[in-house]
Coordinates of C-alpha atoms in Angstrom, one line a residue:
Chain Y
M1 CA 12.3 16.3 -29.6
T2 CA 10.4 15.3 -26.4
T3 CA 10.5 18.5 -23.7
L4 CA 12.3 15.9 -21.2
N5 CA 15.3 15.7 -23.9
E6 CA 14.9 19.1 -24.6
L7 CA 15.3 19.7 -20.9
Y8 CA 18.1 17.6 -20.5
Q9 CA 20.2 17.9 -23.5
E10 CA 23.6 16.7 -24.3
I11 CA 25.1 20.5 -23.3
I12 CA 23.3 20.5 -20.3
L13 CA 24.5 16.9 -19.0
D14 CA 27.9 18.0 -20.0
H15 CA 28.0 21.2 -17.9
Y16 CA 26.6 19.2 -15.2
R17 CA 29.4 16.3 -15.3
H18 CA 31.9 18.3 -16.2
P19 CA 31.3 21.7 -14.7
R20 CA 33.5 24.4 -15.6
G21 CA 34.4 27.3 -13.3
R22 CA 33.8 25.3 -9.9
G23 CA 36.3 26.6 -7.2
E24 CA 37.6 29.1 -5.1
L25 CA 38.9 32.3 -5.5
E26 CA 41.2 33.5 -2.4
P27 CA 40.8 36.2 -1.2
P28 CA 37.7 36.6 -2.9
K29 CA 36.5 40.5 -3.6
S30 CA 32.6 39.3 -3.4
R31 CA 31.1 36.1 -1.7
R32 CA 27.4 35.7 -2.0
R33 CA 25.4 32.7 -0.9
G34 CA 22.1 31.7 -2.8
S35 CA 19.9 29.0 -1.8
T36 CA 16.4 28.1 -3.0
L37 CA 14.9 25.4 -0.5
P38 CA 15.2 22.8 -0.7
A39 CA 18.5 21.2 -1.8
R40 CA 19.9 23.2 -3.6
R41 CA 22.9 25.3 -2.8
N42 CA 25.3 28.0 -4.7
H43 CA 28.2 30.1 -3.5
L44 CA 29.9 32.4 -6.1
R45 CA 33.2 34.1 -5.8
S46 CA 34.3 37.0 -8.0
A47 CA 36.8 39.3 -8.4
C48 CA 36.0 42.7 -9.9
A49 CA 38.3 44.9 -11.2
G50 CA 36.7 48.4 -11.7
W51 CA 33.3 47.0 -13.6
R52 CA 34.7 44.0 -15.0
I53 CA 34.6 40.7 -13.6
Q54 CA 37.9 39.4 -13.7
E55 CA 37.3 35.8 -12.3
I56 CA 34.4 34.3 -11.0
R57 CA 34.0 30.7 -9.7
F58 CA 31.2 29.1 -7.8
R59 CA 31.1 25.7 -5.3
G60 CA 27.6 23.9 -5.1
R61 CA 25.6 21.0 -4.6
G62 CA 22.3 20.3 -6.0
C63 CA 20.2 19.1 -9.4
S64 CA 21.8 19.0 -13.0
I65 CA 20.2 22.1 -13.9
S66 CA 21.2 24.5 -11.2
Q67 CA 24.8 23.3 -11.4
A68 CA 25.2 23.1 -15.0
S69 CA 23.4 26.7 -15.1
A70 CA 26.3 27.9 -12.9
S71 CA 29.2 26.5 -14.9
M72 CA 27.3 27.8 -17.9
L73 CA 27.1 31.5 -15.8
T74 CA 30.8 31.1 -15.0
E75 CA 32.0 30.7 -18.4
A76 CA 29.8 33.6 -20.1
V77 CA 30.5 36.3 -17.8
Q78 CA 34.0 36.1 -17.2
G79 CA 35.6 39.2 -18.7
K80 CA 32.3 40.7 -18.9
T81 CA 31.3 44.4 -17.3
V82 CA 29.3 44.5 -14.8
E83 CA 26.6 46.0 -17.4
Q84 CA 26.7 43.1 -19.6
A85 CA 26.6 40.8 -16.9
R86 CA 23.0 42.6 -15.7
A87 CA 22.0 42.4 -19.0
L88 CA 23.0 38.7 -19.7
I89 CA 21.1 37.6 -16.6
Q90 CA 18.2 39.3 -17.5
Q91 CA 18.0 37.4 -21.1
V92 CA 18.5 34.2 -18.8
L93 CA 15.7 34.6 -16.7
A94 CA 13.5 35.3 -19.5
L95 CA 14.7 32.6 -21.5
V96 CA 14.2 30.0 -18.9
K97 CA 10.3 31.3 -18.0
G98 CA 10.1 31.5 -21.8
E99 CA 9.3 35.0 -22.4
T100 CA 12.0 35.3 -25.2
E101 CA 11.1 35.7 -28.6
G102 CA 13.8 35.5 -31.7
D103 CA 17.0 34.1 -31.7
I104 CA 18.6 32.3 -29.2
E105 CA 21.4 31.1 -30.8
A106 CA 23.7 34.2 -29.4
L107 CA 23.7 32.8 -26.3
G108 CA 26.0 29.8 -26.8
D109 CA 25.4 26.8 -24.6
I110 CA 22.9 29.0 -22.5
A111 CA 20.4 28.5 -24.9
A112 CA 20.0 24.7 -23.8
L113 CA 18.6 26.2 -21.0
A114 CA 15.4 27.1 -22.8
G115 CA 14.5 23.7 -22.2
V116 CA 13.6 24.6 -18.8
R117 CA 10.1 26.4 -19.6
Y118 CA 8.1 23.3 -19.8
F119 CA 9.0 22.7 -16.5
P120 CA 8.0 25.7 -14.0
V121 CA 8.8 24.1 -11.1
R122 CA 12.8 23.9 -12.4
V123 CA 12.9 27.7 -13.1
K124 CA 14.2 27.7 -9.7
C125 CA 16.9 25.8 -10.2
A126 CA 17.9 27.2 -13.6
T127 CA 18.1 30.4 -12.2
L128 CA 19.3 30.2 -8.7
G129 CA 23.0 31.1 -9.9
W130 CA 21.7 34.3 -11.9
H131 CA 19.9 35.6 -8.8
T132 CA 23.0 34.6 -6.8
L133 CA 25.3 36.5 -9.4
D134 CA 22.7 39.7 -9.5
E135 CA 23.0 39.9 -5.8
A136 CA 26.8 39.6 -5.6
L137 CA 26.9 42.8 -8.4
K138 CA 24.9 44.9 -6.4
H139 CA 27.6 44.7 -3.5
A140 CA 30.4 44.5 -6.3
Q141 CA 30.8 48.3 -6.7
Chain H
V1 CA 15.2 17.0 18.9
W2 CA 14.9 13.5 19.1
R3 CA 17.6 11.1 17.4
I4 CA 16.5 8.1 15.2
T5 CA 18.3 4.7 15.0
D6 CA 20.7 3.8 11.9
D7 CA 17.5 2.0 10.4
G8 CA 15.5 4.7 10.8
R9 CA 13.4 4.3 13.8
L10 CA 13.1 7.0 16.6
D11 CA 15.7 6.2 19.4
L12 CA 13.3 5.2 22.4
A13 CA 16.7 5.4 24.7
D14 CA 17.2 8.8 23.8
L15 CA 13.9 9.7 24.9
D16 CA 15.1 9.1 28.5
R17 CA 17.9 12.0 27.9
L18 CA 15.3 14.1 26.3
L19 CA 12.8 13.5 29.1
T20 CA 13.5 15.9 32.0
E21 CA 11.7 17.7 34.6
R22 CA 11.5 20.8 32.5
T23 CA 9.9 19.0 29.5
R24 CA 6.5 19.9 29.3
L25 CA 5.3 18.5 25.9
V26 CA 6.5 15.8 23.3
A27 CA 5.3 16.1 20.3
V28 CA 5.7 13.1 18.4
S29 CA 4.5 11.9 14.6
H30 CA 2.8 9.2 14.4
V31 CA 4.0 7.9 10.9
S32 CA 7.4 9.6 9.9
N33 CA 6.4 11.8 6.4
V34 CA 10.2 10.8 5.3
L35 CA 10.7 7.4 6.6
G36 CA 7.8 5.6 6.7
T37 CA 8.6 4.4 10.2
V38 CA 5.3 3.4 12.1
N39 CA 6.0 5.2 15.9
P40 CA 4.7 3.1 19.1
V41 CA 2.8 6.7 20.2
D42 CA 0.8 5.0 22.9
E43 CA 4.4 4.0 25.0
I44 CA 5.9 7.2 23.9
C45 CA 2.5 9.0 25.5
Q46 CA 2.9 6.6 28.6
R47 CA 6.6 7.7 29.2
A48 CA 6.0 11.6 28.6
H49 CA 3.1 11.2 31.1
A50 CA 5.3 9.3 33.5
A51 CA 7.7 12.1 33.5
G52 CA 4.9 14.3 33.9
A53 CA 4.9 16.0 30.2
L54 CA 2.1 16.1 28.0
C55 CA 1.8 14.4 24.4
L56 CA 1.3 15.7 21.0
V57 CA 0.8 13.5 18.2
D58 CA 1.1 14.3 14.7
A59 CA -1.1 12.2 12.8
A60 CA -1.2 13.9 9.2
Q61 CA 0.8 10.9 7.8
S62 CA -1.7 8.1 9.4
V63 CA -5.1 9.5 9.5
A64 CA -5.6 8.4 6.3
H65 CA -3.9 5.3 6.2
M66 CA -4.7 3.2 9.7
P67 CA -6.7 2.8 12.3
L68 CA -6.6 5.6 14.6
D69 CA -7.9 6.0 18.3
V70 CA -7.2 8.4 20.4
Q71 CA -8.2 7.1 23.3
A72 CA -6.4 4.0 22.9
I73 CA -3.1 6.2 22.2
D74 CA -4.0 8.2 25.4
C75 CA -2.4 11.3 23.7
D76 CA -3.1 14.9 24.9
F77 CA -3.3 16.6 21.5
L78 CA -3.6 14.9 18.0
A79 CA -3.5 17.0 15.1
F80 CA -3.9 16.2 11.1
S81 CA -4.5 18.3 8.2
G82 CA -7.2 17.9 5.8
H83 CA -5.6 17.7 2.6
K84 CA -3.7 14.9 3.5
A85 CA -6.9 12.8 4.1
Y86 CA -8.4 13.2 0.5
G87 CA -9.8 16.5 2.0
P88 CA -9.3 20.2 1.3
T89 CA -6.3 22.3 1.9
G90 CA -6.7 25.3 4.8
I91 CA -8.3 23.4 7.3
G92 CA -7.3 20.4 9.7
V93 CA -8.0 19.0 13.3
L94 CA -6.3 19.6 16.5
Y95 CA -7.7 16.9 19.1
A96 CA -7.5 18.1 22.8
K97 CA -8.6 16.0 26.2
R98 CA -11.3 17.9 27.4
A99 CA -9.8 19.0 30.3
W100 CA -7.4 20.9 28.5
L101 CA -10.0 22.6 26.3
E102 CA -11.7 23.6 29.2
T103 CA -8.7 24.8 30.9
M104 CA -6.5 26.6 28.3
P105 CA -7.2 29.8 27.5
P106 CA -8.5 31.3 23.8
Y107 CA -5.2 32.4 21.7
H108 CA -7.0 34.1 19.1
V109 CA -10.4 36.2 19.1
G110 CA -13.4 36.8 17.2
G111 CA -16.8 36.4 16.6
G112 CA -18.7 33.2 18.0
M113 CA -16.8 32.5 20.9
V114 CA -18.3 33.5 23.9
Q115 CA -21.0 32.6 25.8
T116 CA -21.7 36.1 27.9
V117 CA -20.1 39.4 27.5
R118 CA -21.0 42.2 30.0
W119 CA -19.2 45.3 31.2
E120 CA -17.5 43.7 34.0
R121 CA -17.3 40.2 32.8
L122 CA -16.7 37.5 30.3
V123 CA -17.9 34.1 30.0
W124 CA -16.0 31.9 27.0
A125 CA -18.2 29.9 24.9
E126 CA -18.0 25.8 25.7
P127 CA -15.1 24.5 23.6
P128 CA -14.3 24.1 21.4
A129 CA -16.3 27.2 20.4
K130 CA -14.3 29.2 22.3
F131 CA -11.0 28.5 20.1
E132 CA -13.1 28.9 16.9
A133 CA -12.9 32.6 16.5
G134 CA -14.2 34.5 13.9
T135 CA -15.8 32.8 10.4
P136 CA -14.7 29.4 10.0
P137 CA -13.7 28.1 6.6
I138 CA -17.3 26.5 6.1
G139 CA -16.8 25.3 2.8
E140 CA -13.7 23.3 3.6
A141 CA -15.2 22.2 7.1
I142 CA -18.1 20.5 5.0
G143 CA -15.3 19.1 2.2
L144 CA -13.3 17.7 4.9
H145 CA -16.4 16.4 6.6
A146 CA -17.5 14.0 3.3
A147 CA -13.7 13.2 3.2
L148 CA -13.6 11.7 6.4
D149 CA -17.2 9.9 5.7
F150 CA -15.5 8.6 2.5
I151 CA -12.5 7.1 4.7
D152 CA -14.9 5.6 7.2
G153 CA -16.9 4.2 4.6
I154 CA -14.0 2.3 3.1
G155 CA -12.8 1.7 6.4
R156 CA -9.3 2.0 8.5
D157 CA -8.7 -2.0 8.1
T158 CA -9.6 -2.3 5.0
I159 CA -7.1 0.6 3.6
E160 CA -4.1 -0.5 6.1
Q161 CA -4.7 -4.3 4.7
H162 CA -4.5 -3.2 1.0
E163 CA -1.8 -0.6 1.6
H164 CA 0.2 -3.1 3.4
K165 CA 0.1 -5.5 0.8
L166 CA 0.7 -2.8 -1.7
T167 CA 3.6 -1.6 0.6
Q168 CA 5.3 -5.1 0.8
Y169 CA 5.0 -5.2 -3.4
A170 CA 6.8 -1.7 -3.3
L171 CA 9.2 -2.3 -1.2
R172 CA 10.2 -5.8 -3.2
R173 CA 10.1 -4.2 -6.5
L174 CA 12.2 -1.2 -5.4
Q175 CA 15.1 -3.3 -4.2
E176 CA 14.7 -5.1 -7.1
V177 CA 16.1 -1.7 -8.5
P178 CA 19.9 -1.1 -9.2
D179 CA 22.1 1.9 -7.3
L180 CA 18.4 2.5 -5.6
R181 CA 19.0 3.1 -2.1
L182 CA 15.9 3.0 0.4
Y183 CA 15.7 5.1 3.7
G184 CA 13.7 3.9 6.6
P185 CA 12.8 0.6 8.6
L186 CA 12.2 -2.5 6.6
P187 CA 9.8 -4.3 6.7
D188 CA 7.4 -2.6 8.4
R189 CA 6.5 0.6 8.0
A190 CA 3.9 2.9 6.3
G191 CA 3.5 3.2 2.4
I192 CA 6.3 5.9 2.0
F193 CA 9.5 5.4 0.4
A194 CA 12.0 7.8 0.4
F195 CA 15.5 6.9 -1.7
T196 CA 18.1 8.0 -3.8
L197 CA 19.5 6.5 -7.0
G198 CA 23.4 6.8 -7.7
E199 CA 24.0 10.2 -7.7
I200 CA 21.2 11.7 -9.4
H201 CA 20.1 14.4 -7.6
P202 CA 16.1 13.9 -6.2
H203 CA 15.0 16.8 -8.3
D204 CA 16.1 15.6 -11.5
I205 CA 14.5 12.0 -10.8
A206 CA 11.5 13.8 -9.8
T207 CA 11.1 15.6 -13.2
V208 CA 12.0 12.6 -15.1
L209 CA 9.1 10.5 -13.2
D210 CA 6.5 13.4 -14.0
T211 CA 7.0 13.1 -17.5
H212 CA 6.0 9.6 -17.0
E213 CA 2.9 10.5 -14.9
V214 CA 4.1 9.2 -11.8
A215 CA 4.1 12.2 -9.2
I216 CA 6.9 12.0 -6.2
R217 CA 8.5 14.7 -4.2
S218 CA 11.8 15.7 -3.8
G219 CA 13.5 17.7 -1.7
L220 CA 14.5 17.6 2.3
H221 CA 10.8 17.4 2.9
C222 CA 10.2 19.9 5.6
A223 CA 12.1 17.8 7.7
H224 CA 15.8 19.3 7.4
P225 CA 17.6 17.7 10.4
L226 CA 16.9 14.5 9.3
G227 CA 18.0 15.0 5.8
E228 CA 21.1 15.9 7.4
R229 CA 21.2 12.5 8.6
L230 CA 20.2 11.1 5.9
G231 CA 23.1 12.8 3.9
G232 CA 20.7 15.0 1.8
A233 CA 18.1 15.0 -0.4
T234 CA 15.4 12.5 -1.3
A235 CA 13.2 11.4 -3.5
R236 CA 10.1 10.2 -2.3
A237 CA 7.2 7.9 -3.6
S238 CA 3.8 7.4 -1.5
L239 CA 1.0 5.3 -1.4
A240 CA -3.1 6.1 -0.9
I241 CA -6.2 3.9 -0.9
Y242 CA -6.4 4.2 -4.5
N243 CA -3.1 3.0 -5.6
D244 CA -2.5 -0.5 -7.0
T245 CA 0.1 -2.9 -8.1
H246 CA 0.1 -1.4 -11.7
H247 CA 1.4 1.7 -10.1
I248 CA 4.3 0.9 -8.4
D249 CA 5.2 -1.0 -11.9
A250 CA 5.0 2.3 -13.6
L251 CA 7.2 3.6 -10.9
I252 CA 9.7 1.0 -11.6
D253 CA 9.7 1.4 -15.3
A254 CA 10.1 5.0 -15.1
L255 CA 13.2 4.6 -12.5
H256 CA 14.8 2.6 -15.3
A257 CA 14.2 5.4 -17.7
V258 CA 16.0 8.0 -14.9
R259 CA 18.6 5.6 -14.9
R260 CA 19.2 5.4 -18.7
L261 CA 19.1 8.8 -19.0
F262 CA 21.4 9.8 -16.8
G263 CA 24.0 7.1 -17.5
L264 CA 23.2 4.2 -14.8
A265 CA 22.2 2.0 -17.7
R266 CA 22.7 1.5 -21.4
T267 CA 20.0 2.8 -23.3

């Protein structure tokens, strides 16, 4: 598999074309806007009950990597505790920078983001949603 | 902020709205870094002067691509960066008419910018030294000199002719690509081509092109209001003296690969 095919895996393109978790939460308990210039924006809305993420949605416009990653994020952290979500964020950040060792199968769809490691300029696309969630969690307690 | 027309030219009629008795300085690009539009800077300077304003021309996109005559343009200031002229980063040139160089005070201070310093008075060095405070970037200046000699050695007329021919070829080939939308004026423009391809995000286009050894830029090109006017991010290819038709062919082939990958064409 070439590095390009590894980046644009079918799972990524599928999340890009059919994003999960896109939409609004009214009223959102937490609202964060993340932007890595140029030309990518993501809005995350989440409702936390105590220490658990009950519902999460994103609204965004951007490249396939940023949108697919946000779509995967909403699926992955739904129902997770804040601590679990934080741990996952760290795993994803390591994954896209190629700093993960060992088995990544447990990450499910997210494992497809591993191809980003060959394209350093796209790391910020892949991490935008995750950084935004990290910020949101700081304010959600 | 100056408006543009739908075909990507500066709206010269809009200049009348902008130029008031409060206008001190008109700053304008010689060539748009997004649209490739070559602006009539001599006419713009004339109109700025008629309104009592000064005129600064940003020549970053023209200095390495076409003849450049500050006296013919009659600009008060002209700036360009070294790295857009095959030179080093971190250095550039700011030209100013001698009258302004003599009357403007230094904007920062350091070594090498004084003629006389006494307890009771200070005399600045002659321009340009009075603006060049401290230890200059010596290596960069030598590198920029060599780069400008390189351009002069080929000749700006020769470069312009070569790039003009290539530009016409590129415009023709780009317009053959299905779903490709080209921005900026046709056919008279510099060798800069901003485009979008269907709904494919420009960052995705750039990554795929990169793996086909075609280097372009994607995003808003440090011109966010213009990006907004164009409807978002664009991909941008540009030409230089070392390019030839086979580079354009490589770009076109790579664009077809982008279309296949993102399902705009059958594989």
